XYZ file of C-alpha atoms in Angstrom:
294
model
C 22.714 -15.037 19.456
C 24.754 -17.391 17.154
C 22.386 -19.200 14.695
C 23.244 -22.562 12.469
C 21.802 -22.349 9.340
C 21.605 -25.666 6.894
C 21.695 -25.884 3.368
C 22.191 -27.737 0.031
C 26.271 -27.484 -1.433
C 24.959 -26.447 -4.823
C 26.627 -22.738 -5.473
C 22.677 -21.178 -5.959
C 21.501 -22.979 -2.333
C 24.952 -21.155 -0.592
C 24.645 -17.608 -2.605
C 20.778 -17.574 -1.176
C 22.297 -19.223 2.670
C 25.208 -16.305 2.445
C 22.731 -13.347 1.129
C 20.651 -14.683 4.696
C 23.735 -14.537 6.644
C 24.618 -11.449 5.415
C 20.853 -9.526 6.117
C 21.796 -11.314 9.590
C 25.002 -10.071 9.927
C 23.904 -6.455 9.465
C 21.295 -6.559 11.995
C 24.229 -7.643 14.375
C 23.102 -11.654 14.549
C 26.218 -14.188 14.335
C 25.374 -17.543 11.630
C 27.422 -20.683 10.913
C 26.378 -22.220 7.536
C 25.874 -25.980 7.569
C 26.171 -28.182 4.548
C 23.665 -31.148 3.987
C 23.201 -33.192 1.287
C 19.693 -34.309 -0.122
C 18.716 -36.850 -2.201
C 17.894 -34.152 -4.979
C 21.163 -33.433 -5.106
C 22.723 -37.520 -5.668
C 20.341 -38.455 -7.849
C 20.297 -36.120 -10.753
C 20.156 -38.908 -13.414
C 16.296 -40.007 -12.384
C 12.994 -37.660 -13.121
C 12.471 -35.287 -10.397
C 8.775 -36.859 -10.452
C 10.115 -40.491 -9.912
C 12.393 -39.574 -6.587
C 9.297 -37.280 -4.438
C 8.994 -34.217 -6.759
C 10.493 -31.045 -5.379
C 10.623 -31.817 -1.934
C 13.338 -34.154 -1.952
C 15.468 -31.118 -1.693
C 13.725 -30.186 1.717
C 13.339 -33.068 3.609
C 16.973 -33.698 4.863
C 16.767 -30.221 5.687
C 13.836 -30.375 7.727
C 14.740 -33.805 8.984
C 18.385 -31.844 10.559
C 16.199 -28.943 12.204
C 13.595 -31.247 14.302
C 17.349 -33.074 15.105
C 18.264 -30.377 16.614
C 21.428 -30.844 14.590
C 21.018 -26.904 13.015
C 18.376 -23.721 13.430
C 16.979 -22.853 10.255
C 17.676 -23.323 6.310
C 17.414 -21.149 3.216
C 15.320 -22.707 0.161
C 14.366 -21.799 -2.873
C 10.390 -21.550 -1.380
C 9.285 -23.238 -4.798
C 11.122 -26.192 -3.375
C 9.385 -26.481 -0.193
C 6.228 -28.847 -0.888
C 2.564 -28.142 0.895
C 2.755 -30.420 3.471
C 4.703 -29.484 5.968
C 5.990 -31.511 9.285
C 5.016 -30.119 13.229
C 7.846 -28.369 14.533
C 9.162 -26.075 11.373
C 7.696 -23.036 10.543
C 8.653 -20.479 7.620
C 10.312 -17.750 9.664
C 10.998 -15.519 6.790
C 9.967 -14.867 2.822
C 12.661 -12.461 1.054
C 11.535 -9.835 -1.484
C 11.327 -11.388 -4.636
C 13.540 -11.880 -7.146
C 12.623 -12.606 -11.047
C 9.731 -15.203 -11.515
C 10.719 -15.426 -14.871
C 12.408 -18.797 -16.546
C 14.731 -17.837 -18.804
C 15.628 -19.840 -22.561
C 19.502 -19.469 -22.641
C 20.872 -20.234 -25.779
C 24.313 -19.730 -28.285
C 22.780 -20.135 -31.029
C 19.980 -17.987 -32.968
C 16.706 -18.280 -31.600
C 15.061 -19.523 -34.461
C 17.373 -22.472 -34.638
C 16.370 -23.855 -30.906
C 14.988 -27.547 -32.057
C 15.914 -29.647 -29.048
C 15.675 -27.848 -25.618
C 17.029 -29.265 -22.195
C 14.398 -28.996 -18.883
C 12.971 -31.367 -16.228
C 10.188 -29.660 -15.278
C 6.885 -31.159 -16.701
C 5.378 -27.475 -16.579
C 8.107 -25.946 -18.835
C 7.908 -28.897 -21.134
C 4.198 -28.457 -21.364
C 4.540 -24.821 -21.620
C 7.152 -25.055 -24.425
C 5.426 -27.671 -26.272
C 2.537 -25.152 -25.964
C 3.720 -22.344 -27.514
C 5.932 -24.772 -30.568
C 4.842 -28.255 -30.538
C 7.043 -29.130 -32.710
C 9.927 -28.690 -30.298
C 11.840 -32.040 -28.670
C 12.596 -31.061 -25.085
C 14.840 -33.463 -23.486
C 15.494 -34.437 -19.823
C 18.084 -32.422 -17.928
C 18.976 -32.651 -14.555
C 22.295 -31.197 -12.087
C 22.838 -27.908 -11.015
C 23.340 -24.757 -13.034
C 27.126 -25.562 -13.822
C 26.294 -29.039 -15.173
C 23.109 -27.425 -17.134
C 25.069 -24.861 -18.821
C 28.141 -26.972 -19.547
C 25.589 -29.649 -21.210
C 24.363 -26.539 -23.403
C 27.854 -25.128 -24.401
C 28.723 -28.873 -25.302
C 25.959 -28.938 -27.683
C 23.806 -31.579 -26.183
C 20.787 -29.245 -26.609
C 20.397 -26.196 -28.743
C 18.913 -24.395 -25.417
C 17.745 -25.012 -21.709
C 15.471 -23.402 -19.380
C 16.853 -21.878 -16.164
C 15.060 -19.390 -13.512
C 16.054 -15.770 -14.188
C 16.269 -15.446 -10.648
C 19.068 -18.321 -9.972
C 21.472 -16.876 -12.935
C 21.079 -13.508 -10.980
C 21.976 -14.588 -7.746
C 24.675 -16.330 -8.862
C 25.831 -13.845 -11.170
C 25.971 -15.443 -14.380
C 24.923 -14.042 -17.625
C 23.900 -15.949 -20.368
C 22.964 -15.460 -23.957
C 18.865 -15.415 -24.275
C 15.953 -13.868 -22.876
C 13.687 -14.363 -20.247
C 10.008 -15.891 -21.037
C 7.367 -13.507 -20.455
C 5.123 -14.526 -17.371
C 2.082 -14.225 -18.737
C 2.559 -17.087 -21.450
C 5.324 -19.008 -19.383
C 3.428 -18.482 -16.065
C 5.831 -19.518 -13.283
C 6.105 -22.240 -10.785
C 4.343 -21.206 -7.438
C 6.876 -19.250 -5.267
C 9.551 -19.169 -8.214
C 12.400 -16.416 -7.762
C 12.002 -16.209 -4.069
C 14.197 -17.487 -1.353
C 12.489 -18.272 2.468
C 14.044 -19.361 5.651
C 12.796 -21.998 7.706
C 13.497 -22.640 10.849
C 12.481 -24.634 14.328
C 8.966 -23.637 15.679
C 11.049 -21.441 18.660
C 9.682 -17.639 18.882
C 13.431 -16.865 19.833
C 15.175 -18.161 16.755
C 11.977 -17.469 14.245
C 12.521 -13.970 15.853
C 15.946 -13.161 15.027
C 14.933 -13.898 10.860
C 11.658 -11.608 11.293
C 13.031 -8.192 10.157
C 13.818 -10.113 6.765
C 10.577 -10.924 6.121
C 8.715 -8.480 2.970
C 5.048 -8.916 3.648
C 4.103 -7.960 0.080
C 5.951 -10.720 -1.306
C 4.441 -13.180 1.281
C 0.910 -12.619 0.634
C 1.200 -12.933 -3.139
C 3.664 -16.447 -2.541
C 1.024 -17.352 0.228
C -1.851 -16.499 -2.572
C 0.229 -18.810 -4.627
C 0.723 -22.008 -2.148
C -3.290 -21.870 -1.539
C -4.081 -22.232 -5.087
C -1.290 -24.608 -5.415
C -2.536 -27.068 -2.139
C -6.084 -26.750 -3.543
C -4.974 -28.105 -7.286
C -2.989 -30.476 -5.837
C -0.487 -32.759 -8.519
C 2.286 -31.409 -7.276
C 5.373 -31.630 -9.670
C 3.646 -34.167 -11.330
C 0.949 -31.953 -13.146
C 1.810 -28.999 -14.893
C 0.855 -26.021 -13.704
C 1.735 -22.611 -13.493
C 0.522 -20.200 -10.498
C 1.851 -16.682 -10.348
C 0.448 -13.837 -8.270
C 1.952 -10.497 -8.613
C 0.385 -7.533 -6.181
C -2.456 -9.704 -5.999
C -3.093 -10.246 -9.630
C -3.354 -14.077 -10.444
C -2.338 -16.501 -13.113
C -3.112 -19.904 -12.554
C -3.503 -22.836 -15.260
C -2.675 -26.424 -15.374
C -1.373 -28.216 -18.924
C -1.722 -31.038 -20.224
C 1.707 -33.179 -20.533
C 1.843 -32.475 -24.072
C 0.512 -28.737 -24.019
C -2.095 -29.517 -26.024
C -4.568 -28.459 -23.594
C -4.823 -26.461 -20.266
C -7.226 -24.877 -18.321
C -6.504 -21.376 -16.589
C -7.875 -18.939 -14.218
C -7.049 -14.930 -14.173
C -8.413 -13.450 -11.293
C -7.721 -10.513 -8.690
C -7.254 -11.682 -5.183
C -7.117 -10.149 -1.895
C -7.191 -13.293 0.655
C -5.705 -16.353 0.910
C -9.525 -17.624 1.331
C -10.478 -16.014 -2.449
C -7.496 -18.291 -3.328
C -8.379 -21.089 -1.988
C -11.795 -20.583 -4.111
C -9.530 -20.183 -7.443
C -7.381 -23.379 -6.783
C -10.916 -25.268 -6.027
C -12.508 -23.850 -9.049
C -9.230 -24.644 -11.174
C -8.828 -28.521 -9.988
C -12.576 -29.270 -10.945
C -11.895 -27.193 -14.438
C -8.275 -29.261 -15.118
C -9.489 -32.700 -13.109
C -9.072 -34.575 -16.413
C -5.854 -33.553 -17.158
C -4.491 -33.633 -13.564
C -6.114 -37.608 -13.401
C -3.948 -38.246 -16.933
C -0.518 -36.448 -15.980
C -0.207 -39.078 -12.982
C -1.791 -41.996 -15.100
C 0.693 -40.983 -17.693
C 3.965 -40.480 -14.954
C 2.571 -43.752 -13.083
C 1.679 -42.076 -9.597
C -1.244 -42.255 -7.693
C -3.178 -39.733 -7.545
């Protein structure tokens, strides 16, 4: 079996679509690696929130595999938003890599004033934890992020651990600890999607970890339940079952958050319910405040 496998140009999206090729290649399965561009990927100057939120990265993607045009793709899974269309299914979840974001920065820590991100959980989160921080829109992939830093348009930006890993870059910094900096849902793992066909979803199946499934599928359930997308910030982490889930306000200045053992997807789905009615005002003000609808 020969397999076509699609995927963003950025050098992270290929070193996670070449780690897949090579798990394939040991297990004696042949894979061409398609390039596709997304949206995500031309317009880095606009909010991620004002262009579809993460899953502007995933759509052309998905769009090429119901085309017919290639087999499966490699995400980042954080990418790949709830809702997904008839005819893909998620073949594959890798053992994870770091959840962790990591604050990279040249300078001493105690000097970090204006900090790069375009995540509205990170900004909350940093905000949180030193509100009197500036953090500043920054968008482009890991090359443009870290040139930006080294050029001294911020004093430091936040990057996932697990990206600088894969790609083999080390930076100056340290990684934020999860438990104060709780992670996007799904963050530092990489899944493969591919056309609802047993025999291709089949060739990807001895990649598949099933610890690291359940806790990212613990993850997506609280995350569909709370709903807001990129749009709100929120944090949901699950590690051997042990949950962290909280939403922020935009500012940090307030959050509500949930710490809970789970064992189901259904106990969950209970958390993310009992979260959404906790955080429902500051869910209802993050898209007043980004001008969505809710």
């Amino acid at each position: 079996m020969s397999l076509r496998i699609g995927t963003r140009g950025s050098a992270l999206a290929l070193a996670q679509t070449n780690k897949v090729v090579g798990m394939l290649a040991d297990r004696g399965i042949e894979a061409e690696v398609v390039t596709i561009t997304t949206e995500g990927d031309t317009a880095t100057e606009v909010p991620l929130h004002a262009i579809g939120g993460q899953g502007v990265f995933v759509r052309a993607l998905d769009d090429a595999i119901l085309r017919g045009e290639i087999d499966a793709a490699v995400h980042s899974m954080k990418d790949i938003p709830a809702a997904r269309p008839a005819g893909t299914v998620c073949c594959a979840v890798l053992e994870r890599d770091s959840p962790a974001d990591f604050l990279a920065h040249e300078g001493p820590l105690d000097a970090v004033r204006i900090i790069g991100s375009s995540s509205t959980r990170r900004r909350a989160q940093l905000l949180r934890d030193a509100p009197t921080l500036e953090v500043r829109q920054l968008r482009g992939n890991v090359d443009t992020r870290i040139r930006k830093l080294r050029e001294g348009q911020y004093d430091a930006i936040v990057l996932a651990e697990a990206g600088l890993e894969r790609l083999g870059i080390r930076l100056p910094g340290e990684p934020l600890p999860t438990d104060r900096f709780v992670p996007s849902p799904n963050q530092g793992t990489v899944a493969v999607v591919c056309r609802d066909d047993p025999a291709v979803a089949g060739a990807f199946a001895a990649l598949d970890h099933a610890p690291t499934r359940l806790d990212v599928e613990i993850e997506r359930a609280v995350m569909e339940e709370v709903g807001g997308g990129c749009f709100t910030p929120q944090g949901i982490f699950c590690r051997d079952g042990n949950l962290i889930a909280e939403v922020l306000a935009l500012d940090g200045s307030r959050w509500e958050r949930i710490e809970r053992r789970i064992a189901t997807v259904d106990e969950a789905r209970e958390c993310g319910r009992a979260l959404r009615r906790q955080a429902a005002d500051l869910i209802r003000e993050a898209y007043t405040a980004l001008g969505m609808k809710p």
